PDB file of C-alpha atoms and ligand atoms in Angstrom:
ATOM      1  CA  UNK A 124    -123.713  -3.840  50.143  1.00 59.00           C
ATOM      2  CA  UNK A 125    -122.318  -3.909  46.614  1.00 80.00           C
ATOM      3  CA  UNK A 126    -123.411  -7.081  44.948  1.00 93.00           C
ATOM      4  CA  UNK A 127    -121.627  -8.800  42.061  1.00 96.00           C
ATOM      5  CA  UNK A 128    -124.472 -11.192  41.353  1.00 96.00           C
ATOM      6  CA  UNK A 129    -124.523 -10.118  37.689  1.00 97.00           C
ATOM      7  CA  UNK A 130    -120.960 -11.393  37.267  1.00 97.00           C
ATOM      8  CA  UNK A 131    -121.775 -14.708  38.904  1.00 97.00           C
ATOM      9  CA  UNK A 132    -124.842 -14.986  36.686  1.00 97.00           C
ATOM     10  CA  UNK A 133    -122.645 -14.269  33.619  1.00 97.00           C
ATOM     11  CA  UNK A 134    -120.365 -17.051  34.783  1.00 98.00           C
ATOM     12  CA  UNK A 135    -123.198 -19.592  35.057  1.00 98.00           C
ATOM     13  CA  UNK A 136    -124.413 -18.658  31.572  1.00 98.00           C
ATOM     14  CA  UNK A 137    -120.872 -18.949  30.167  1.00 97.00           C
ATOM     15  CA  UNK A 138    -120.281 -22.381  31.757  1.00 97.00           C
ATOM     16  CA  UNK A 139    -123.674 -23.618  30.512  1.00 97.00           C
ATOM     17  CA  UNK A 140    -122.919 -22.463  26.970  1.00 97.00           C
ATOM     18  CA  UNK A 141    -119.579 -24.253  26.939  1.00 96.00           C
ATOM     19  CA  UNK A 142    -121.084 -27.448  28.373  1.00 96.00           C
ATOM     20  CA  UNK A 143    -123.829 -27.279  25.793  1.00 97.00           C
ATOM     21  CA  UNK A 144    -121.206 -27.228  23.006  1.00 95.00           C
ATOM     22  CA  UNK A 145    -118.999 -29.894  24.582  1.00 95.00           C
ATOM     23  CA  UNK A 146    -120.443 -31.742  27.592  1.00 96.00           C
ATOM     24  CA  UNK A 147    -116.976 -33.082  28.545  1.00 94.00           C
ATOM     25  CA  UNK A 148    -115.117 -29.759  28.154  1.00 94.00           C
ATOM     26  CA  UNK A 149    -114.440 -29.055  31.842  1.00 95.00           C
ATOM     27  CA  UNK A 150    -113.913 -32.715  32.666  1.00 93.00           C
ATOM     28  CA  UNK A 151    -111.083 -32.878  30.121  1.00 91.00           C
ATOM     29  CA  UNK A 152    -109.477 -29.702  31.465  1.00 92.00           C
ATOM     30  CA  UNK A 153    -109.484 -30.959  35.031  1.00 91.00           C
ATOM     31  CA  UNK A 154    -107.143 -33.767  33.980  1.00 83.00           C
ATOM     32  CA  UNK A 155    -104.431 -31.463  32.654  1.00 82.00           C
ATOM     33  CA  UNK A 156    -103.516 -28.280  30.827  1.00 85.00           C
ATOM     34  CA  UNK A 157    -101.266 -28.517  27.803  1.00 92.00           C
ATOM     35  CA  UNK A 158    -101.205 -25.083  26.185  1.00 96.00           C
ATOM     36  CA  UNK A 159     -98.875 -24.504  23.266  1.00 97.00           C
ATOM     37  CA  UNK A 160     -98.654 -20.792  23.884  1.00 98.00           C
ATOM     38  CA  UNK A 161     -97.559 -18.468  26.634  1.00 98.00           C
ATOM     39  CA  UNK A 162     -98.809 -14.892  26.499  1.00 98.00           C
ATOM     40  CA  UNK A 163     -97.048 -11.997  28.226  1.00 98.00           C
ATOM     41  CA  UNK A 164     -99.292  -8.976  27.901  1.00 98.00           C
ATOM     42  CA  UNK A 165    -100.388  -5.714  29.473  1.00 98.00           C
ATOM     43  CA  UNK A 166    -102.848  -5.790  32.366  1.00 98.00           C
ATOM     44  CA  UNK A 167    -105.013  -3.275  30.453  1.00 98.00           C
ATOM     45  CA  UNK A 168    -108.669  -4.402  30.553  1.00 97.00           C
ATOM     46  CA  UNK A 169    -109.004  -3.779  26.822  1.00 97.00           C
ATOM     47  CA  UNK A 170    -106.455  -6.434  25.863  1.00 98.00           C
ATOM     48  CA  UNK A 171    -107.815  -9.782  27.093  1.00 97.00           C
ATOM     49  CA  UNK A 172    -105.479 -12.530  25.875  1.00 97.00           C
ATOM     50  CA  UNK A 173    -107.827 -15.459  25.204  1.00 96.00           C
ATOM     51  CA  UNK A 174    -110.525 -13.436  23.480  1.00 96.00           C
ATOM     52  CA  UNK A 175    -108.382 -11.592  20.982  1.00 97.00           C
ATOM     53  CA  UNK A 176    -106.649 -14.733  19.747  1.00 98.00           C
ATOM     54  CA  UNK A 177    -109.813 -16.822  19.880  1.00 96.00           C
ATOM     55  CA  UNK A 178    -108.552 -19.432  22.325  1.00 96.00           C
ATOM     56  CA  UNK A 179    -110.500 -21.387  24.898  1.00 93.00           C
ATOM     57  CA  UNK A 180    -109.520 -22.118  28.506  1.00 95.00           C
ATOM     58  CA  UNK A 181    -106.576 -24.519  28.476  1.00 95.00           C
ATOM     59  CA  UNK A 182    -105.022 -23.168  25.306  1.00 96.00           C
ATOM     60  CA  UNK A 183    -102.877 -20.234  26.418  1.00 97.00           C
ATOM     61  CA  UNK A 184    -100.848 -19.724  29.594  1.00 98.00           C
ATOM     62  CA  UNK A 185    -101.062 -16.065  30.533  1.00 98.00           C
ATOM     63  CA  UNK A 186     -98.950 -13.596  32.473  1.00 98.00           C
ATOM     64  CA  UNK A 187    -100.009  -9.957  32.498  1.00 98.00           C
ATOM     65  CA  UNK A 188     -98.635  -6.879  34.188  1.00 98.00           C
ATOM     66  CA  UNK A 189     -98.663  -3.144  33.597  1.00 98.00           C
ATOM     67  CA  UNK A 190     -96.735  -2.485  30.400  1.00 98.00           C
ATOM     68  CA  UNK A 191     -96.079  -6.174  29.518  1.00 98.00           C
ATOM     69  CA  UNK A 192     -92.658  -6.037  31.131  1.00 98.00           C
ATOM     70  CA  UNK A 193     -90.165  -8.848  31.579  1.00 98.00           C
ATOM     71  CA  UNK A 194     -87.806  -7.750  34.320  1.00 98.00           C
ATOM     72  CA  UNK A 195     -84.899 -10.015  35.205  1.00 97.00           C
ATOM     73  CA  UNK A 196     -85.548  -9.756  38.946  1.00 97.00           C
ATOM     74  CA  UNK A 197     -89.326 -10.201  38.759  1.00 98.00           C
ATOM     75  CA  UNK A 198     -89.820 -13.691  40.156  1.00 98.00           C
ATOM     76  CA  UNK A 199     -93.512 -13.584  39.378  1.00 98.00           C
ATOM     77  CA  UNK A 200     -92.927 -13.248  35.638  1.00 98.00           C
ATOM     78  CA  UNK A 201     -89.830 -15.474  35.668  1.00 98.00           C
ATOM     79  CA  UNK A 202     -91.689 -18.223  37.519  1.00 98.00           C
ATOM     80  CA  UNK A 203     -94.466 -18.103  34.933  1.00 98.00           C
ATOM     81  CA  UNK A 204     -91.936 -18.349  32.106  1.00 98.00           C
ATOM     82  CA  UNK A 205     -90.097 -21.181  33.821  1.00 98.00           C
ATOM     83  CA  UNK A 206     -93.269 -23.158  34.465  1.00 98.00           C
ATOM     84  CA  UNK A 207     -94.450 -22.570  30.897  1.00 98.00           C
ATOM     85  CA  UNK A 208     -91.147 -23.580  29.304  1.00 98.00           C
ATOM     86  CA  UNK A 209     -89.905 -26.364  31.589  1.00 98.00           C
ATOM     87  CA  UNK A 210     -93.124 -27.966  32.776  1.00 97.00           C
ATOM     88  CA  UNK A 211     -95.804 -27.165  30.196  1.00 97.00           C
ATOM     89  CA  UNK A 212     -93.261 -27.125  27.371  1.00 97.00           C
ATOM     90  CA  UNK A 213     -95.024 -24.396  25.435  1.00 98.00           C
ATOM     91  CA  UNK A 214     -93.834 -23.973  21.860  1.00 98.00           C
ATOM     92  CA  UNK A 215     -94.320 -20.222  21.637  1.00 98.00           C
ATOM     93  CA  UNK A 216     -93.976 -17.233  23.943  1.00 98.00           C
ATOM     94  CA  UNK A 217     -95.805 -14.170  22.672  1.00 98.00           C
ATOM     95  CA  UNK A 218     -94.941 -10.784  24.134  1.00 98.00           C
ATOM     96  CA  UNK A 219     -97.890  -8.585  23.249  1.00 98.00           C
ATOM     97  CA  UNK A 220     -97.956  -4.842  23.784  1.00 98.00           C
ATOM     98  CA  UNK A 221    -100.625  -2.441  22.623  1.00 98.00           C
ATOM     99  CA  UNK A 222    -100.844   1.011  21.152  1.00 98.00           C
ATOM    100  CA  UNK A 223    -102.187   3.678  23.470  1.00 97.00           C
ATOM    101  CA  UNK A 224    -100.695   1.949  26.517  1.00 98.00           C
ATOM    102  CA  UNK A 225    -101.235   4.112  29.609  1.00 97.00           C
ATOM    103  CA  UNK A 226     -98.116   2.691  31.236  1.00 97.00           C
ATOM    104  CA  UNK A 227     -95.971   3.592  28.257  1.00 98.00           C
ATOM    105  CA  UNK A 228     -97.552   7.043  28.062  1.00 97.00           C
ATOM    106  CA  UNK A 229     -96.916   7.727  31.758  1.00 97.00           C
ATOM    107  CA  UNK A 230     -93.300   6.576  31.378  1.00 97.00           C
ATOM    108  CA  UNK A 231     -92.744   8.784  28.356  1.00 96.00           C
ATOM    109  CA  UNK A 232     -94.212  11.832  30.050  1.00 95.00           C
ATOM    110  CA  UNK A 233     -92.493  11.018  33.329  1.00 93.00           C
ATOM    111  CA  UNK A 234     -95.842  11.341  35.131  1.00 94.00           C
ATOM    112  CA  UNK A 235     -96.040  10.907  38.882  1.00 94.00           C
ATOM    113  CA  UNK A 236     -98.663   8.314  39.697  1.00 95.00           C
ATOM    114  CA  UNK A 237     -97.229   6.829  42.883  1.00 96.00           C
ATOM    115  CA  UNK A 238     -95.695   3.436  43.537  1.00 97.00           C
ATOM    116  CA  UNK A 239     -96.160   2.412  39.920  1.00 97.00           C
ATOM    117  CA  UNK A 240     -93.576   5.033  38.842  1.00 97.00           C
ATOM    118  CA  UNK A 241     -90.912   2.608  40.058  1.00 97.00           C
ATOM    119  CA  UNK A 242     -92.243  -0.155  37.809  1.00 98.00           C
ATOM    120  CA  UNK A 243     -92.656   2.189  34.846  1.00 98.00           C
ATOM    121  CA  UNK A 244     -89.072   3.284  35.284  1.00 97.00           C
ATOM    122  CA  UNK A 245     -88.165   0.252  33.155  1.00 98.00           C
ATOM    123  CA  UNK A 246     -90.077   1.787  30.250  1.00 98.00           C
ATOM    124  CA  UNK A 247     -88.700   5.244  31.021  1.00 97.00           C
ATOM    125  CA  UNK A 248     -85.220   3.746  30.578  1.00 97.00           C
ATOM    126  CA  UNK A 249     -86.194   2.436  27.143  1.00 97.00           C
ATOM    127  CA  UNK A 250     -87.395   5.921  26.245  1.00 97.00           C
ATOM    128  CA  UNK A 251     -84.066   7.388  27.372  1.00 96.00           C
ATOM    129  CA  UNK A 252     -82.188   4.728  25.398  1.00 95.00           C
ATOM    130  CA  UNK A 253     -83.918   5.734  22.171  1.00 95.00           C
ATOM    131  CA  UNK A 254     -84.510   9.382  23.029  1.00 95.00           C
ATOM    132  CA  UNK A 255     -82.754  10.937  19.992  1.00 95.00           C
ATOM    133  CA  UNK A 256     -84.870   8.839  17.618  1.00 94.00           C
ATOM    134  CA  UNK A 257     -88.067   9.388  19.562  1.00 96.00           C
ATOM    135  CA  UNK A 258     -87.621  13.104  20.162  1.00 95.00           C
ATOM    136  CA  UNK A 259     -86.991  13.599  16.445  1.00 96.00           C
ATOM    137  CA  UNK A 260     -90.636  12.621  15.860  1.00 95.00           C
ATOM    138  CA  UNK A 261     -92.753  15.758  15.959  1.00 94.00           C
ATOM    139  CA  UNK A 262     -96.064  13.993  16.372  1.00 96.00           C
ATOM    140  CA  UNK A 263     -96.641  12.938  19.961  1.00 94.00           C
ATOM    141  CA  UNK A 264     -99.015  10.074  19.176  1.00 96.00           C
ATOM    142  CA  UNK A 265     -96.525   8.705  16.680  1.00 96.00           C
ATOM    143  CA  UNK A 266     -93.796   8.928  19.320  1.00 97.00           C
ATOM    144  CA  UNK A 267     -95.953   7.079  21.818  1.00 97.00           C
ATOM    145  CA  UNK A 268     -96.766   4.399  19.236  1.00 98.00           C
ATOM    146  CA  UNK A 269     -93.084   3.899  18.494  1.00 97.00           C
ATOM    147  CA  UNK A 270     -92.237   3.617  22.185  1.00 98.00           C
ATOM    148  CA  UNK A 271     -95.001   0.998  22.559  1.00 98.00           C
ATOM    149  CA  UNK A 272     -93.304  -0.979  19.753  1.00 97.00           C
ATOM    150  CA  UNK A 273     -89.808  -0.470  21.170  1.00 97.00           C
ATOM    151  CA  UNK A 274     -91.044  -1.707  24.527  1.00 98.00           C
ATOM    152  CA  UNK A 275     -92.291  -4.956  22.972  1.00 98.00           C
ATOM    153  CA  UNK A 276     -88.982  -5.561  21.217  1.00 96.00           C
ATOM    154  CA  UNK A 277     -87.011  -4.878  24.392  1.00 96.00           C
ATOM    155  CA  UNK A 278     -89.209  -7.330  26.299  1.00 98.00           C
ATOM    156  CA  UNK A 279     -88.748  -9.972  23.592  1.00 97.00           C
ATOM    157  CA  UNK A 280     -85.010  -9.550  24.112  1.00 96.00           C
ATOM    158  CA  UNK A 281     -85.461  -9.861  27.854  1.00 97.00           C
ATOM    159  CA  UNK A 282     -87.415 -13.122  27.447  1.00 98.00           C
ATOM    160  CA  UNK A 283     -84.714 -14.515  25.139  1.00 97.00           C
ATOM    161  CA  UNK A 284     -81.977 -13.578  27.570  1.00 96.00           C
ATOM    162  CA  UNK A 285     -83.489 -15.311  30.587  1.00 97.00           C
ATOM    163  CA  UNK A 286     -81.585 -18.357  31.804  1.00 98.00           C
ATOM    164  CA  UNK A 287     -84.837 -20.260  31.249  1.00 98.00           C
ATOM    165  CA  UNK A 288     -85.065 -19.655  27.507  1.00 98.00           C
ATOM    166  CA  UNK A 289     -81.303 -19.848  27.021  1.00 97.00           C
ATOM    167  CA  UNK A 290     -81.204 -23.265  28.720  1.00 98.00           C
ATOM    168  CA  UNK A 291     -84.194 -24.514  26.734  1.00 98.00           C
ATOM    169  CA  UNK A 292     -82.473 -23.590  23.476  1.00 98.00           C
ATOM    170  CA  UNK A 293     -79.214 -25.137  24.657  1.00 97.00           C
ATOM    171  CA  UNK A 294     -80.874 -28.493  25.235  1.00 97.00           C
ATOM    172  CA  UNK A 295     -82.548 -28.300  21.841  1.00 97.00           C
ATOM    173  CA  UNK A 296     -86.091 -27.561  22.971  1.00 98.00           C
ATOM    174  CA  UNK A 297     -88.231 -26.033  20.223  1.00 98.00           C
ATOM    175  CA  UNK A 298     -89.300 -22.617  21.443  1.00 98.00           C
ATOM    176  CA  UNK A 299     -90.080 -19.452  19.511  1.00 98.00           C
ATOM    177  CA  UNK A 300     -90.394 -16.000  21.059  1.00 98.00           C
ATOM    178  CA  UNK A 301     -92.601 -13.501  19.224  1.00 97.00           C
ATOM    179  CA  UNK A 302     -93.279  -9.771  19.527  1.00 97.00           C
ATOM    180  CA  UNK A 303     -96.782  -8.548  18.701  1.00 98.00           C
ATOM    181  CA  UNK A 304     -98.711  -5.339  19.171  1.00 98.00           C
ATOM    182  CA  UNK A 305    -102.455  -4.825  19.448  1.00 98.00           C
ATOM    183  CA  UNK A 306    -104.452  -1.983  17.927  1.00 98.00           C
ATOM    184  CA  UNK A 307    -107.173  -0.840  20.316  1.00 97.00           C
ATOM    185  CA  UNK A 308    -109.071   0.947  17.549  1.00 97.00           C
ATOM    186  CA  UNK A 309    -109.813  -2.108  15.397  1.00 98.00           C
ATOM    187  CA  UNK A 310    -108.981  -5.095  17.594  1.00 98.00           C
ATOM    188  CA  UNK A 311    -106.247  -6.334  15.286  1.00 98.00           C
ATOM    189  CA  UNK A 312    -102.850  -7.731  16.167  1.00 98.00           C
ATOM    190  CA  UNK A 313     -99.677  -6.949  14.281  1.00 98.00           C
ATOM    191  CA  UNK A 314     -96.572  -9.109  14.204  1.00 97.00           C
ATOM    192  CA  UNK A 315     -93.530  -6.900  14.813  1.00 96.00           C
ATOM    193  CA  UNK A 316     -91.381  -9.588  13.192  1.00 94.00           C
ATOM    194  CA  UNK A 317     -88.812  -9.906  15.934  1.00 94.00           C
ATOM    195  CA  UNK A 318     -89.158 -13.662  16.099  1.00 94.00           C
ATOM    196  CA  UNK A 319     -86.415 -15.645  17.849  1.00 96.00           C
ATOM    197  CA  UNK A 320     -85.910 -19.414  17.726  1.00 96.00           C
ATOM    198  CA  UNK A 321     -82.254 -19.454  18.820  1.00 93.00           C
ATOM    199  CA  UNK A 322     -79.749 -17.137  20.543  1.00 91.00           C
ATOM    200  CA  UNK A 323     -78.561 -15.686  17.231  1.00 89.00           C
ATOM    201  CA  UNK A 324     -82.057 -14.437  16.463  1.00 90.00           C
ATOM    202  CA  UNK A 325     -82.320 -12.198  19.509  1.00 84.00           C
ATOM    203  CA  UNK A 326     -83.372  -8.831  18.117  1.00 75.00           C
ATOM    204  CA  UNK A 327     -80.386  -6.543  18.471  1.00 72.00           C
ATOM    205  CA  UNK A 328     -82.569  -3.688  17.636  1.00 57.00           C
ATOM    206  CA  UNK A 329     -83.365  -1.102  16.107  1.00 56.00           C
ATOM    207  CA  UNK A 330     -86.093  -0.138  13.763  1.00 53.00           C
ATOM    208  CA  UNK A 331     -85.843   3.617  13.805  1.00 46.00           C
TER     209      UNK A 331
HETATM  210 CO1   CO B 508    -100.973  -1.080  28.554  1.00 72.23          CO
END
């Protein structure tokens, strides 16, 4: 029988270390969470939200899916955004993509992987939208990198256009939406500078 005892042991060590540093750490978190940030990122195991921005439990509210997509009919993602904005009152929503994203690559190549093709169709549509620009790039890795960036910007726009964010801005709530991308090769984040703090800031696009 496969045993995951090593993971449970890791967990006990982790909890002990935290308690050693701050004996009341978990006690304080039980009372409430009040993160300032919401993270919308790729499900890729190499891009763990808390670790790469150096935040502890309680500090970032996370939603992840394949390709860091924000789809207007996805009630899972929308519910997370709504809870984060209306209830937790986060100050920032960070959409974070990453270079070398398998979901973006599959969408660009129109690969057939099964059910997930339907989800990746959203990225395929972004590729088709910017196809002349993308196809003009002779280097395939460069093309993939650009589509990873374009995907982040499109998802930032999608976040901004939700009724949730629009309503928050209308009632004067301070909320900034950011677009970042993560480099797998050195672990560094890059700000794509598509920041929006009001409807007028919504990135129209394009950086070709
Ligand atoms: Co990915």
